[in-house]
CSV table of C-alpha atoms in Angstrom, one decimal:
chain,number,residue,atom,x,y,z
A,1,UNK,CA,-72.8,212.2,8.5
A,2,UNK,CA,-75.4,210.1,7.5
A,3,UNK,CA,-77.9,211.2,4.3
A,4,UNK,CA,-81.3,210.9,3.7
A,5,UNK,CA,-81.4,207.2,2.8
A,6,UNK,CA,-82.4,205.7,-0.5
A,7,UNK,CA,-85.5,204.3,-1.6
A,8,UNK,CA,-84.2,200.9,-1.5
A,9,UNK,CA,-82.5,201.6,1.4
A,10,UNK,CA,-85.8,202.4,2.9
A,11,UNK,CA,-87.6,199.3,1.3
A,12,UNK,CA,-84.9,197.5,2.7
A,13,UNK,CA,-84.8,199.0,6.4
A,14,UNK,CA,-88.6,198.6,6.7
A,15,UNK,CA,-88.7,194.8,5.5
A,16,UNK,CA,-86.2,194.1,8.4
A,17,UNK,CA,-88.4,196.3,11.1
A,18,UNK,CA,-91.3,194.6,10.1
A,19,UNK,CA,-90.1,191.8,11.3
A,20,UNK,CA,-89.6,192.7,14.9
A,21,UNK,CA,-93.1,192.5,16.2
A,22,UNK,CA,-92.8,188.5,14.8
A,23,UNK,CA,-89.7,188.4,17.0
A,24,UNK,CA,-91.6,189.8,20.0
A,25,UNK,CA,-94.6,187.4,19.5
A,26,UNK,CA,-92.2,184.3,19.5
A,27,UNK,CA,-89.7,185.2,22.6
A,28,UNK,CA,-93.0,186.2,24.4
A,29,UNK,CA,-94.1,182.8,23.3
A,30,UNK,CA,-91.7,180.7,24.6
A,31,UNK,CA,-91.7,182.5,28.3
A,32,UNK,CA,-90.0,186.1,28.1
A,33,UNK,CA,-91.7,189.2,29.5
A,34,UNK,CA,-92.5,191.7,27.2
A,35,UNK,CA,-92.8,195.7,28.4
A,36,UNK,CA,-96.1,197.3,27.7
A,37,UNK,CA,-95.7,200.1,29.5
A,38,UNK,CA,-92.4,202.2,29.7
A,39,UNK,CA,-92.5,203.3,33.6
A,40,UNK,CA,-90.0,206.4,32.7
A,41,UNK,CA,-91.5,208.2,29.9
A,42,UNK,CA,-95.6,206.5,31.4
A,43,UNK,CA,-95.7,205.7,27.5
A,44,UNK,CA,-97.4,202.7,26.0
A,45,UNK,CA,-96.6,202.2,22.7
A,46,UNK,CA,-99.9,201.1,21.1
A,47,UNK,CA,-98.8,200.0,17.4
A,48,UNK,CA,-96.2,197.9,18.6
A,49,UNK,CA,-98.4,196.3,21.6
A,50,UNK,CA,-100.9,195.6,19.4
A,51,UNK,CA,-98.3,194.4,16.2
A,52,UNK,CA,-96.7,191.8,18.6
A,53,UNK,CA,-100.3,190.4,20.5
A,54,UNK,CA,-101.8,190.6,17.0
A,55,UNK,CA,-99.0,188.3,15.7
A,56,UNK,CA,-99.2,186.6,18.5
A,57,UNK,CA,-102.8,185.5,18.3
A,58,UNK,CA,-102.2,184.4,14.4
A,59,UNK,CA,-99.2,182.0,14.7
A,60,UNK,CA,-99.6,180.5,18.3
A,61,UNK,CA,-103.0,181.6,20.0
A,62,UNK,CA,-105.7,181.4,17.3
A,63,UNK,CA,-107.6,178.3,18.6
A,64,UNK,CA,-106.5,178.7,22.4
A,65,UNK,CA,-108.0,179.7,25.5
A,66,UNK,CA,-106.4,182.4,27.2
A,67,UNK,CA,-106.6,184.0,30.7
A,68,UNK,CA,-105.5,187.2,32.2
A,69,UNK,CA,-103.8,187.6,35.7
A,70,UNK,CA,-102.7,191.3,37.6
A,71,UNK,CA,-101.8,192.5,40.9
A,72,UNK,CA,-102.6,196.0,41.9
A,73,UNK,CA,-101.3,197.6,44.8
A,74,UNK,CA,-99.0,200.2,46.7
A,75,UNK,CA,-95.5,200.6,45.6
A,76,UNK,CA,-93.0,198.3,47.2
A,77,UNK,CA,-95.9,195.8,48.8
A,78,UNK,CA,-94.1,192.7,46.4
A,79,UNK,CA,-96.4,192.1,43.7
A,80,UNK,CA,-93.3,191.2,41.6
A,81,UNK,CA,-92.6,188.5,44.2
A,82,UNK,CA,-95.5,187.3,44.8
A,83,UNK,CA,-96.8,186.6,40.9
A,84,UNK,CA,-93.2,185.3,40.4
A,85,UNK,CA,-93.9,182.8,44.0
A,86,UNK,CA,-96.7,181.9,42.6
A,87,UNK,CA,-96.2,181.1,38.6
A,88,UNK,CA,-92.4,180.2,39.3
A,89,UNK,CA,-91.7,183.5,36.7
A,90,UNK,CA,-88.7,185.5,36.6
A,91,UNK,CA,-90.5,189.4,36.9
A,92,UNK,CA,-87.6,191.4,38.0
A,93,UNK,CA,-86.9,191.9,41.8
A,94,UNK,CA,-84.8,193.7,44.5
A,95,UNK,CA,-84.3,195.2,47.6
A,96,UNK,CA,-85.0,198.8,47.0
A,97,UNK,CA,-85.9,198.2,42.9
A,98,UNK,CA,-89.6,198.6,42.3
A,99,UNK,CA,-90.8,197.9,38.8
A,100,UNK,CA,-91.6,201.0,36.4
A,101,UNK,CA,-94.4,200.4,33.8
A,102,UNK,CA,-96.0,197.2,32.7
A,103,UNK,CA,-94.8,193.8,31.8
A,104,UNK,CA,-96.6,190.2,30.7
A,105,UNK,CA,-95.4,186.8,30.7
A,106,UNK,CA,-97.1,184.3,28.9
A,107,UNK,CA,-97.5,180.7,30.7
A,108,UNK,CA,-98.9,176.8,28.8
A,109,UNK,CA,-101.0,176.1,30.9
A,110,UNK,CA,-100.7,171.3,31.9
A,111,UNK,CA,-103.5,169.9,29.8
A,112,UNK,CA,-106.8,169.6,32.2
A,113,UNK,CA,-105.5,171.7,35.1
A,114,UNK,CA,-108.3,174.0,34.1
A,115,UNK,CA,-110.4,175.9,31.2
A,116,UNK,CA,-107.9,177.9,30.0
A,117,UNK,CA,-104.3,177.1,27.2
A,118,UNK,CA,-102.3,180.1,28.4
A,119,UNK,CA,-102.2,182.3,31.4
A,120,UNK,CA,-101.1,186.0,30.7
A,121,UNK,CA,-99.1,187.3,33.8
A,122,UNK,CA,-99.5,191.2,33.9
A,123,UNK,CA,-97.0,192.5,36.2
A,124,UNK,CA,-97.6,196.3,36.9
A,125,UNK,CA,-95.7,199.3,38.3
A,126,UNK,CA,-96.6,200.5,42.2
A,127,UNK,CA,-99.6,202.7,43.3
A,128,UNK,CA,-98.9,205.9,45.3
A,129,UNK,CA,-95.2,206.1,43.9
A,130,UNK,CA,-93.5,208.9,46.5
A,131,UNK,CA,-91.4,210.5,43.3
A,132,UNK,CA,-95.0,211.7,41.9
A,133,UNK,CA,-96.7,212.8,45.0
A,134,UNK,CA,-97.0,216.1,45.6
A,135,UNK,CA,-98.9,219.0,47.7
A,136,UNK,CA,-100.7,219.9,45.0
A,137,UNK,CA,-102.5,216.5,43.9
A,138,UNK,CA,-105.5,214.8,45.6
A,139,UNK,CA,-105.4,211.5,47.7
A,140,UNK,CA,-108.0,209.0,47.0
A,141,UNK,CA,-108.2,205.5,49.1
């Protein structure tokens, strides 16, 4: 059984988690999606969004250019595919696997292919997901 930790225990354990959001920053950096949405629990976690961008912006992103793509659409019409097609990313994909929340990638952009340093690839979770439809909510188109 574990007891309430010490103070230096707890000096010590929050040094090490502030260093996570760094972490984040820097694999989102060099090409790994991040989740900013968790599709299970529909909770984004808005300190640590904002901790890793925020870091983010400071070390790599302070003097750059940077521009924001998303596809919206019906569950299961291959936006995944499609953004991964046409950015040559790795969003996950399946037969029968839809994604659940949100995720970004960050892309370097070629020098002069247009005004922007970085593209931001926003890959997002399905519109009109079965598992939530009900009698009892409204349809919109």
């Amino acid at each position: 059984i574990m007891g309430v930790p010490s103070k230096d225990e707890q000096k010590h354990l929050k040094s090490e988690v502030s260093c996570l959001p760094a972490l984040a920053a820097e694999l989102l950096f060099e090409g790994y999606p991040l989740e900013l949405m968790d599709g299970d629990a529909s909770h984004v976690p808005m300190t640590w969004v904002k901790a890793v961008l925020d870091n983010l912006h400071e070390k790599r992103l302070k003097d750059s250019h940077l521009f924001v793509v998303s596809v919206l659409g019906i569950q299961s019409s291959g936006k995944s595919t499609l953004l991964n097609t046409m950015f040559g990313i790795r969003f996950a994909v399946s037969a029968g696997r839809c994604t659940r929340g949100a995720f970004i990638q960050l892309l370097k952009m070629h020098k002069g292919s247009g005004p922007s340093d970085y593209l931001l690839v926003v890959d997002t979770e399905g519109l009109r997901a079965p598992e939530l439809d009900s009698q009892k909510m409204l349809r919109h188109d």
